[in-house]
Each structure stands twice: as C-alpha cells, then as structure tokens.
C-alpha cells in the first residue's frame, strides 16, 4: 500500500474497527469514536492499516514516524535491487591509437559513473595465431585506467575473442618517499680525528 493511500484519524469513515493499541496489543473491535479517543489520549494517530478486512484494522501509532521508516525501507529495498551495469568496448588487435583512445575515454566515463567495463578484442582470420598482440593491448588499456580501475577478471580467451573486466576503484594514495637515512651522531663523533693528530691508516698484513 502506498503511503498516500492510508486513511488517518477522521478520514476513517466506518462505524467500527478492529483496534491494535500503541504497544501492539490487540484491543479488539470498538466503535470508531472509541478508537479515535484512545489515539487522542495517547497523543498519537489512528491509522487504517488493513482497509479490506471486516471490520477494517486500525493501529494507534505516530503516523509521521511510520511514514519515515516505511519510506526509508522502500529506498533501501530499491537500492538493494540496483545492479551494477557492465559496459563493453570492442576492439581489434592493434587498433589505431585514435580509435582506441576514443574507446578508452568511454571506458573511463563509465567507470567514473560506477559501472564495470568489459574490454574485448576480436580476432579475424590468422590474427588469432598472435594472441600476445591483443594481450599487450589489454595491458596498455588497464595501465591507462589504473588510476580509477582495478582488473576484476584478468585477460582470457573466449572463442575468437580475448577479454578482461575492469571494476571502478578509488585512486590509491601515493606512498610518502622514505626520508634519507641519518647517520648516528655518536658514530660520527667516534670517527672524527682530533686537530693536529695524524689520521690512522689500516696496517698492512
């Protein structure tokens, strides 16, 4: 039932209702005026929840809170049903750079939108005898998109095509460059030669 279809309080036009109290207790069949009185005394609303029952079933509740929780559950249910779409770009082995760049830009846009991207390279004729060419193309595309995507499915052959699947990811943080090693101050002091004293050299065997 849509949240707009609930009848509340004085909009419930029946002689009697089966009433469920504010603590979810079954009060039973009562006249509508009695049900409204119970709701008012509890400072809550009388909401018709089963209009097709005989008599209709009503509950004493906070209608505003009920609508909020119901709407929240509906949104969560729709979100759970949302599936990540898998887009696809199709290429040939050693596609010219201009065309491949156009396709790679499409892939980048889809990944930024949160979609997965399948990259496939189709072989024709004797091209299939050189799969390493297609593999190199896929690796280059993965490297171009490495700042926003990770390889979910590594390149593999499927009939006369080779493909891989990329998934969107957040850009990784760069690791800080290691600080230059500092010499131990005590060691440096020990190796210092006092002024006027000749420097010792290693004795020959």
Coordinates of N, CA and C in Angstrom, one line a residue:
X1 N 0.9 -1.2 0.0 CA 0.0 0.0 0.0 C 0.9 1.2 0.0
X2 N 0.6 2.2 -0.9 CA 1.3 3.4 -1.0 C 1.1 4.3 0.3
X3 N 2.1 5.0 0.7 CA 1.9 5.9 1.9 C 0.8 6.9 1.7
X4 N 0.5 7.2 0.4 CA -0.6 8.2 0.2 C -2.0 7.6 0.3
X5 N -2.1 6.3 0.4 CA -3.4 5.6 0.4 C -3.9 5.3 1.9
X6 N -3.1 5.6 2.9 CA -3.5 5.4 4.2 C -4.6 6.4 4.7
X7 N -5.7 5.9 5.3 CA -6.6 6.9 5.9 C -6.3 7.0 7.4
X8 N -6.3 8.3 7.8 CA -5.8 8.6 9.2 C -6.9 9.4 9.9
X9 N -7.0 9.0 11.2 CA -7.9 9.8 12.1 C -9.3 10.0 11.5
X10 N -9.8 11.2 11.4 CA -11.2 11.5 11.0 C -11.5 11.1 9.5
X11 N -10.4 10.8 8.8 CA -10.7 10.3 7.4 C -11.1 8.9 7.3
X12 N -11.1 8.2 8.5 CA -11.6 6.8 8.5 C -13.1 6.8 8.7
X13 N -13.8 6.5 7.6 CA -15.3 6.7 7.6 C -16.0 5.3 7.7
X14 N -15.8 4.7 8.9 CA -16.5 3.4 9.2 C -17.1 3.5 10.5
X15 N -18.1 2.5 10.8 CA -18.7 2.6 12.1 C -17.9 2.0 13.2
X16 N -17.1 0.9 12.9 CA -16.3 0.3 13.9 C -15.0 -0.3 13.3
X17 N -14.0 -0.5 14.1 CA -12.7 -1.0 13.6 C -12.2 -2.1 14.6
X18 N -11.3 -2.9 14.0 CA -10.5 -3.8 14.9 C -9.3 -3.0 15.3
X19 N -9.1 -2.8 16.6 CA -8.1 -1.8 17.0 C -6.8 -2.5 17.6
X20 N -5.7 -2.1 17.1 CA -4.4 -2.5 17.7 C -3.8 -1.3 18.4
X21 N -3.5 -1.5 19.7 CA -3.1 -0.4 20.5 C -1.6 0.1 20.3
X22 N -1.2 1.2 21.0 CA 0.2 1.7 20.7 C 1.3 0.8 21.1
X23 N 1.0 -0.2 22.0 CA 2.0 -1.2 22.4 C 1.9 -2.5 21.6
X24 N 1.2 -2.4 20.4 CA 0.9 -3.5 19.5 C 0.0 -4.6 20.2
X25 N -0.8 -4.1 21.2 CA -1.7 -5.0 21.8 C -3.0 -5.0 21.1
X26 N -3.7 -6.2 21.0 CA -5.0 -6.3 20.3 C -6.1 -5.9 21.3
X27 N -6.7 -4.8 21.0 CA -7.8 -4.3 21.8 C -9.1 -4.9 21.4
X28 N -9.2 -5.2 20.2 CA -10.5 -5.8 19.7 C -11.3 -4.9 18.9
X29 N -12.6 -5.3 18.6 CA -13.5 -4.5 17.8 C -14.1 -3.4 18.7
X30 N -14.0 -2.1 18.2 CA -14.5 -1.0 19.0 C -15.1 0.0 18.0
X31 N -16.1 0.8 18.5 CA -16.6 1.9 17.6 C -15.5 2.9 17.2
X32 N -15.7 3.5 16.1 CA -14.6 4.4 15.5 C -14.4 5.5 16.5
X33 N -15.4 6.0 17.1 CA -15.2 7.2 18.1 C -14.4 6.7 19.3
X34 N -14.6 5.5 19.7 CA -13.8 5.0 20.8 C -12.3 4.9 20.4
X35 N -12.1 4.4 19.2 CA -10.7 4.2 18.7 C -10.0 5.6 18.6
X36 N -10.8 6.6 18.1 CA -10.2 7.9 17.9 C -9.9 8.5 19.3
X37 N -10.7 8.2 20.3 CA -10.5 8.7 21.6 C -9.2 8.1 22.2
X38 N -9.0 6.8 22.0 CA -7.8 6.2 22.5 C -6.6 6.8 21.9
X39 N -6.6 7.0 20.6 CA -5.5 7.6 19.9 C -5.2 9.0 20.4
X40 N -6.2 9.8 20.6 CA -6.0 11.2 21.1 C -5.4 11.2 22.5
X41 N -5.9 10.3 23.4 CA -5.4 10.3 24.7 C -3.9 9.8 24.8
X42 N -3.5 9.1 23.8 CA -2.1 8.6 23.7 C -1.3 9.7 22.9
X43 N -1.9 10.7 22.4 CA -1.3 11.8 21.6 C -0.6 11.2 20.4
X44 N -1.3 10.2 19.8 CA -0.9 9.5 18.6 C -2.0 9.6 17.5
X45 N -1.8 8.9 16.4 CA -2.7 8.9 15.3 C -3.4 7.5 15.2
X46 N -4.6 7.5 14.7 CA -5.3 6.3 14.3 C -5.1 6.1 12.9
X47 N -4.5 5.0 12.5 CA -4.1 4.7 11.1 C -4.8 3.4 10.6
X48 N -5.5 3.5 9.5 CA -6.1 2.3 8.9 C -5.1 1.5 8.2
X49 N -4.7 0.3 8.6 CA -3.6 -0.5 8.0 C -4.1 -1.6 7.2
X50 N -5.4 -2.1 7.4 CA -6.0 -3.2 6.6 C -7.4 -2.8 6.2
X51 N -7.6 -1.9 5.2 CA -8.9 -1.5 4.9 C -9.9 -2.5 4.4
X52 N -9.4 -3.6 3.8 CA -10.2 -4.6 3.2 C -10.7 -5.7 4.2
X53 N -10.2 -5.6 5.4 CA -10.6 -6.5 6.5 C -12.0 -6.1 6.9
X54 N -12.7 -7.1 7.6 CA -14.1 -6.8 8.1 C -14.2 -7.1 9.5
X55 N -14.2 -6.1 10.4 CA -14.1 -4.7 10.1 C -12.6 -4.3 9.8
X56 N -12.4 -3.1 9.2 CA -11.0 -2.6 8.9 C -10.1 -2.6 10.2
X57 N -8.9 -2.9 10.0 CA -7.9 -3.0 11.1 C -7.2 -1.6 11.2
X58 N -7.2 -1.0 12.4 CA -6.5 0.2 12.6 C -5.5 0.1 13.7
X59 N -4.5 0.9 13.6 CA -3.4 0.9 14.7 C -3.3 2.3 15.2
X60 N -3.0 2.4 16.5 CA -2.6 3.6 17.2 C -1.1 3.8 17.1
X61 N -0.7 4.8 16.4 CA 0.8 5.0 16.1 C 1.1 6.4 15.8
X62 N 2.4 6.7 15.8 CA 2.9 8.0 15.3 C 3.0 7.9 13.8
X63 N 2.0 8.5 13.1 CA 1.9 8.4 11.6 C 3.1 8.9 10.9
X64 N 3.7 10.1 11.4 CA 4.8 10.7 10.8 C 6.0 9.8 10.9
X65 N 6.3 9.2 12.0 CA 7.4 8.3 12.2 C 7.2 7.0 11.3
X66 N 5.9 6.5 11.3 CA 5.6 5.4 10.5 C 6.0 5.6 9.0
X67 N 5.6 6.8 8.5 CA 5.9 7.1 7.1 C 7.4 7.2 6.8
X68 N 8.1 7.8 7.8 CA 9.5 8.0 7.6 C 10.2 6.6 7.5
X69 N 9.9 5.7 8.4 CA 10.5 4.4 8.4 C 10.1 3.6 7.2
X70 N 8.9 3.7 6.8 CA 8.4 3.0 5.6 C 9.1 3.5 4.4
X71 N 9.2 4.8 4.2 CA 9.9 5.4 3.1 C 11.4 4.9 3.1
X72 N 12.0 4.9 4.2 CA 13.4 4.5 4.3 C 13.6 3.1 3.9
X73 N 12.7 2.2 4.3 CA 12.8 0.8 3.9 C 12.6 0.6 2.4
X74 N 11.7 1.4 1.8 CA 11.5 1.3 0.4 C 12.7 1.7 -0.4
X75 N 13.4 2.8 0.1 CA 14.6 3.3 -0.6 C 15.7 2.2 -0.5
X76 N 15.8 1.6 0.7 CA 16.9 0.6 0.9 C 16.6 -0.6 0.0
X77 N 15.3 -1.0 -0.1 CA 14.9 -2.1 -1.0 C 15.3 -1.8 -2.5
X78 N 15.0 -0.6 -2.9 CA 15.3 -0.2 -4.3 C 16.8 -0.2 -4.5
X79 N 17.5 0.3 -3.5 CA 19.0 0.3 -3.6 C 19.6 -1.1 -3.7
X80 N 19.0 -2.0 -2.9 CA 19.5 -3.4 -3.0 C 19.2 -4.1 -4.3
X81 N 18.2 -3.6 -5.0 CA 17.8 -4.2 -6.3 C 18.7 -3.6 -7.4
X82 N 19.3 -2.5 -7.2 CA 20.1 -1.8 -8.2 C 21.3 -2.6 -8.5
X83 N 21.5 -3.0 -9.8 CA 22.6 -3.8 -10.2 C 23.7 -2.9 -10.9
X84 N 24.9 -3.2 -10.7 CA 26.0 -2.5 -11.4 C 26.0 -3.0 -12.8
X85 N 25.9 -2.0 -13.8 CA 25.8 -2.4 -15.2 C 27.2 -2.7 -15.7
X86 N 27.3 -3.7 -16.6 CA 28.6 -4.0 -17.2 C 28.6 -3.4 -18.6
X87 N 29.4 -2.4 -18.9 CA 29.5 -1.8 -20.2 C 30.6 -2.6 -21.0
X88 N 30.7 -2.4 -22.3 CA 31.6 -3.1 -23.1 C 32.2 -2.2 -24.2
X89 N 33.5 -2.3 -24.3 CA 34.2 -1.7 -25.5 C 34.8 -2.9 -26.3
X90 N 34.7 -2.8 -27.6 CA 35.2 -3.8 -28.5 C 36.3 -3.2 -29.4
X91 N 37.3 -4.0 -29.5 CA 38.5 -3.5 -30.3 C 39.0 -4.7 -31.2
X92 N 39.9 -4.3 -32.1 CA 40.6 -5.3 -32.9 C 42.1 -5.3 -32.5
X93 N 42.9 -6.3 -32.7 CA 44.3 -6.3 -32.4 C 45.0 -5.1 -33.0
X94 N 45.7 -4.4 -32.2 CA 46.5 -3.2 -32.7 C 45.6 -2.2 -33.4
X95 N 44.4 -1.9 -32.8 CA 43.5 -0.8 -33.2 C 44.3 0.5 -33.2
X96 N 44.1 1.4 -34.2 CA 44.9 2.6 -34.3 C 44.6 3.4 -33.0
X97 N 45.6 4.2 -32.6 CA 45.6 4.9 -31.3 C 44.5 5.9 -31.2
X98 N 44.1 6.5 -32.2 CA 43.0 7.5 -32.2 C 41.7 6.8 -31.8
X99 N 41.4 5.7 -32.5 CA 40.1 4.9 -32.2 C 40.2 4.3 -30.8
X100 N 41.3 3.8 -30.4 CA 41.5 3.2 -29.1 C 41.3 4.2 -28.0
X101 N 41.9 5.4 -28.2 CA 41.8 6.5 -27.3 C 40.3 6.9 -27.1
X102 N 39.6 6.9 -28.2 CA 38.1 7.2 -28.1 C 37.4 6.2 -27.2
X103 N 37.7 4.9 -27.4 CA 37.1 3.8 -26.7 C 37.5 3.9 -25.2
X104 N 38.8 4.2 -25.0 CA 39.3 4.3 -23.6 C 38.6 5.4 -22.8
X105 N 38.3 6.5 -23.5 CA 37.6 7.6 -22.9 C 36.2 7.2 -22.5
X106 N 35.6 6.4 -23.3 CA 34.2 5.9 -23.0 C 34.3 5.0 -21.7
X107 N 35.4 4.1 -21.7 CA 35.5 3.3 -20.5 C 35.8 4.1 -19.3
X108 N 36.6 5.1 -19.4 CA 36.8 6.0 -18.2 C 35.5 6.6 -17.7
X109 N 34.7 7.1 -18.6 CA 33.5 7.8 -18.2 C 32.5 6.7 -17.5
X110 N 32.4 5.5 -18.1 CA 31.6 4.5 -17.4 C 32.1 4.1 -16.1
X111 N 33.4 4.0 -15.9 CA 34.0 3.6 -14.6 C 33.7 4.7 -13.6
X112 N 33.8 5.9 -14.0 CA 33.6 7.0 -13.1 C 32.1 7.1 -12.7
X113 N 31.2 6.6 -13.5 CA 29.8 6.5 -13.2 C 29.5 5.3 -12.3
X114 N 30.5 4.5 -12.0 CA 30.3 3.4 -11.1 C 30.0 2.0 -11.8
X115 N 30.2 2.0 -13.1 CA 29.9 0.8 -13.9 C 31.2 0.0 -14.1
X116 N 31.0 -1.3 -14.3 CA 32.2 -2.2 -14.7 C 32.3 -2.1 -16.2
X117 N 33.5 -2.4 -16.7 CA 33.7 -2.3 -18.1 C 34.4 -3.6 -18.6
X118 N 33.8 -4.2 -19.6 CA 34.5 -5.4 -20.2 C 35.1 -4.9 -21.5
X119 N 36.4 -5.2 -21.6 CA 37.2 -4.8 -22.8 C 37.4 -6.1 -23.6
X120 N 36.9 -6.2 -24.8 CA 37.1 -7.4 -25.7 C 37.9 -7.0 -27.0
X121 N 38.7 -7.9 -27.4 CA 39.4 -7.8 -28.6 C 39.1 -9.0 -29.5
X122 N 38.5 -8.8 -30.7 CA 38.1 -9.9 -31.5 C 39.1 -10.2 -32.6
X123 N 39.4 -11.5 -32.8 CA 40.4 -11.9 -33.8 C 39.7 -12.2 -35.1
X124 N 40.3 -11.9 -36.2 CA 39.8 -12.4 -37.5 C 40.9 -13.1 -38.2
X125 N 40.5 -14.2 -38.9 CA 41.5 -14.9 -39.7 C 42.7 -15.4 -38.9
X126 N 43.9 -15.1 -39.4 CA 45.1 -15.6 -38.8 C 45.5 -14.7 -37.6
X127 N 44.8 -13.7 -37.3 CA 45.1 -12.8 -36.2 C 45.2 -13.6 -34.9
X128 N 44.3 -14.7 -34.8 CA 44.2 -15.5 -33.6 C 45.5 -16.2 -33.3
X129 N 46.4 -16.3 -34.3 CA 47.7 -17.0 -34.0 C 48.7 -16.1 -33.3
X130 N 48.3 -14.8 -33.1 CA 49.2 -13.9 -32.4 C 48.4 -13.3 -31.2
X131 N 48.0 -14.1 -30.2 CA 47.3 -13.6 -29.1 C 48.1 -12.6 -28.2
X132 N 49.4 -12.7 -28.3 CA 50.2 -11.8 -27.5 C 50.0 -10.3 -27.8
X133 N 49.6 -10.1 -29.1 CA 49.4 -8.7 -29.5 C 48.2 -8.1 -28.8
X134 N 47.1 -8.9 -28.7 CA 45.9 -8.5 -28.0 C 46.1 -8.4 -26.5
X135 N 46.9 -9.3 -26.0 CA 47.2 -9.2 -24.6 C 48.0 -7.9 -24.2
X136 N 48.9 -7.5 -25.1 CA 49.6 -6.3 -24.9 C 48.7 -5.1 -24.9
X137 N 47.7 -5.1 -25.9 CA 46.7 -4.0 -26.0 C 45.9 -3.9 -24.7
X138 N 45.5 -5.1 -24.1 CA 44.7 -5.1 -22.9 C 45.5 -4.5 -21.7
X139 N 46.7 -4.9 -21.7 CA 47.6 -4.5 -20.6 C 47.8 -2.9 -20.6
X140 N 47.9 -2.4 -21.9 CA 48.1 -1.0 -22.0 C 46.8 -0.2 -21.6
X141 N 45.7 -0.8 -22.0 CA 44.4 -0.1 -21.6 C 44.2 -0.1 -20.1
X142 N 44.6 -1.3 -19.4 CA 44.5 -1.4 -18.0 C 45.4 -0.4 -17.3
X143 N 46.6 -0.2 -17.9 CA 47.5 0.8 -17.3 C 47.0 2.2 -17.4
X144 N 46.4 2.5 -18.6 CA 45.8 3.9 -18.8 C 44.7 4.2 -17.8
X145 N 44.0 3.2 -17.4 CA 42.8 3.3 -16.5 C 43.1 3.0 -15.0
X146 N 44.4 2.7 -14.7 CA 44.8 2.2 -13.4 C 44.5 3.2 -12.3
X147 N 44.4 4.5 -12.6 CA 44.1 5.5 -11.6 C 42.7 5.4 -11.1
X148 N 41.8 4.8 -11.9 CA 40.4 4.7 -11.4 C 39.8 3.3 -11.5
X149 N 40.6 2.3 -11.9 CA 40.0 1.0 -12.0 C 41.0 -0.1 -11.6
X150 N 40.5 -1.3 -11.3 CA 41.3 -2.4 -11.0 C 40.8 -3.6 -11.9
X151 N 41.7 -4.5 -12.2 CA 41.3 -5.7 -13.0 C 40.6 -6.7 -12.2
X152 N 39.3 -6.8 -12.5 CA 38.5 -7.8 -11.8 C 38.6 -9.2 -12.4
X153 N 38.7 -9.2 -13.7 CA 38.9 -10.5 -14.4 C 40.1 -10.3 -15.4
X154 N 41.1 -11.1 -15.1 CA 42.3 -11.0 -16.0 C 42.0 -11.4 -17.4
X155 N 42.8 -10.9 -18.4 CA 42.6 -11.2 -19.8 C 42.6 -12.7 -20.0
X156 N 41.6 -13.2 -20.7 CA 41.5 -14.6 -21.0 C 40.8 -14.8 -22.4
X157 N 41.0 -15.9 -23.0 CA 40.4 -16.2 -24.3 C 39.0 -16.8 -24.2
X158 N 38.1 -16.3 -25.0 CA 36.8 -16.9 -25.1 C 36.5 -17.0 -26.6
X159 N 36.7 -18.2 -27.1 CA 36.5 -18.4 -28.6 C 37.5 -17.6 -29.4
X160 N 37.0 -16.7 -30.2 CA 37.9 -15.9 -31.0 C 38.0 -14.5 -30.4
X161 N 37.8 -14.3 -29.2 CA 38.0 -13.0 -28.5 C 38.8 -13.2 -27.3
X162 N 39.5 -12.1 -26.9 CA 40.2 -12.1 -25.7 C 39.6 -10.9 -24.9
X163 N 39.3 -11.1 -23.6 CA 38.7 -10.0 -22.9 C 39.2 -9.9 -21.4
X164 N 38.9 -8.8 -20.8 CA 39.1 -8.6 -19.4 C 38.0 -7.7 -18.8
X165 N 37.8 -7.7 -17.5 CA 36.8 -6.9 -16.9 C 37.5 -6.0 -15.9
X166 N 37.1 -4.7 -16.0 CA 37.7 -3.7 -15.1 C 36.6 -3.2 -14.1
X167 N 36.9 -3.0 -12.9 CA 35.9 -2.5 -11.9 C 36.4 -1.2 -11.4
X168 N 35.4 -0.3 -11.1 CA 35.8 1.1 -10.6 C 36.4 1.0 -9.2
X169 N 37.4 1.8 -9.0 CA 38.0 1.9 -7.6 C 38.4 3.3 -7.4
X170 N 38.6 3.6 -6.1 CA 39.1 4.9 -5.7 C 40.6 5.0 -5.9
X171 N 41.1 6.2 -6.4 CA 42.5 6.4 -6.6 C 43.3 6.1 -5.3
X172 N 44.4 5.3 -5.5 CA 45.2 5.0 -4.3 C 46.0 6.2 -3.9
X173 N 46.3 6.2 -2.6 CA 47.2 7.3 -2.1 C 48.6 7.0 -2.4
X174 N 49.4 8.0 -2.8 CA 50.8 7.8 -3.0 C 51.5 7.6 -1.7
X175 N 52.4 6.6 -1.7 CA 53.2 6.4 -0.5 C 54.2 7.5 -0.4
X176 N 54.4 8.0 0.8 CA 55.4 9.1 1.0 C 56.8 8.5 0.8
X177 N 57.6 9.4 0.2 CA 59.0 9.0 -0.1 C 59.8 8.8 1.2
X178 N 60.6 7.7 1.3 CA 61.3 7.5 2.5 C 62.3 8.6 2.8
X179 N 62.4 9.0 4.0 CA 63.3 10.1 4.4 C 64.7 9.6 4.3
X180 N 65.7 10.4 3.9 CA 67.1 9.9 3.8 C 67.6 9.5 5.2
X181 N 68.4 8.4 5.2 CA 68.9 7.9 6.4 C 69.8 8.9 7.1
X182 N 69.7 9.0 8.4 CA 70.6 9.9 9.1 C 71.6 9.1 9.8
X183 N 72.9 9.5 9.7 CA 73.9 8.8 10.4 C 73.8 9.0 11.9
X184 N 74.2 8.0 12.6 CA 74.2 8.0 14.1 C 75.2 9.1 14.5
X185 N 74.7 10.1 15.3 CA 75.6 11.1 15.8 C 76.8 10.6 16.6
X186 N 76.6 9.6 17.4 CA 77.6 9.0 18.2 C 78.7 8.4 17.3
X187 N 78.2 7.7 16.3 CA 79.2 7.1 15.3 C 80.0 8.1 14.6
X188 N 79.4 9.2 14.2 CA 80.1 10.3 13.5 C 81.2 10.9 14.4
X189 N 80.8 11.1 15.7 CA 81.8 11.7 16.6 C 83.0 10.8 16.9
X190 N 82.7 9.5 16.9 CA 83.7 8.5 17.2 C 84.7 8.5 16.1
X191 N 84.3 8.7 14.8 CA 85.1 8.7 13.7 C 85.9 10.0 13.4
X192 N 85.6 11.0 14.2 CA 86.2 12.3 14.0 C 87.7 12.2 14.4
X193 N 88.6 12.8 13.7 CA 90.1 12.9 14.0 C 90.4 14.2 14.7
X194 N 90.9 14.2 16.0 CA 91.2 15.4 16.7 C 92.2 16.3 15.9
X195 N 92.1 17.6 16.0 CA 93.0 18.5 15.3 C 94.5 18.2 15.6
X196 N 95.3 18.2 14.6 CA 96.8 18.0 14.9 C 97.2 16.6 15.0
X197 N 96.2 15.6 15.0 CA 96.6 14.2 15.2 C 96.5 13.6 13.8
X198 N 97.6 12.9 13.4 CA 97.5 12.2 12.0 C 96.5 11.2 12.0
X199 N 95.9 11.0 10.8 CA 94.8 10.0 10.6 C 95.4 8.7 10.5
X200 N 94.8 7.7 11.2 CA 95.4 6.3 11.2 C 94.9 5.7 9.9
X201 N 95.9 4.8 9.4 CA 95.6 4.1 8.2 C 95.6 2.6 8.6
X202 N 94.9 1.8 7.8 CA 94.9 0.4 8.1 C 96.3 -0.2 7.9
X203 N 96.7 -1.1 8.8 CA 98.0 -1.7 8.8 C 98.0 -2.8 7.7
X204 N 99.1 -2.8 7.0 CA 99.2 -3.9 6.0 C 99.6 -5.2 6.7
X205 N 99.1 -6.3 6.2 CA 99.4 -7.6 6.8 C 100.9 -8.0 6.5

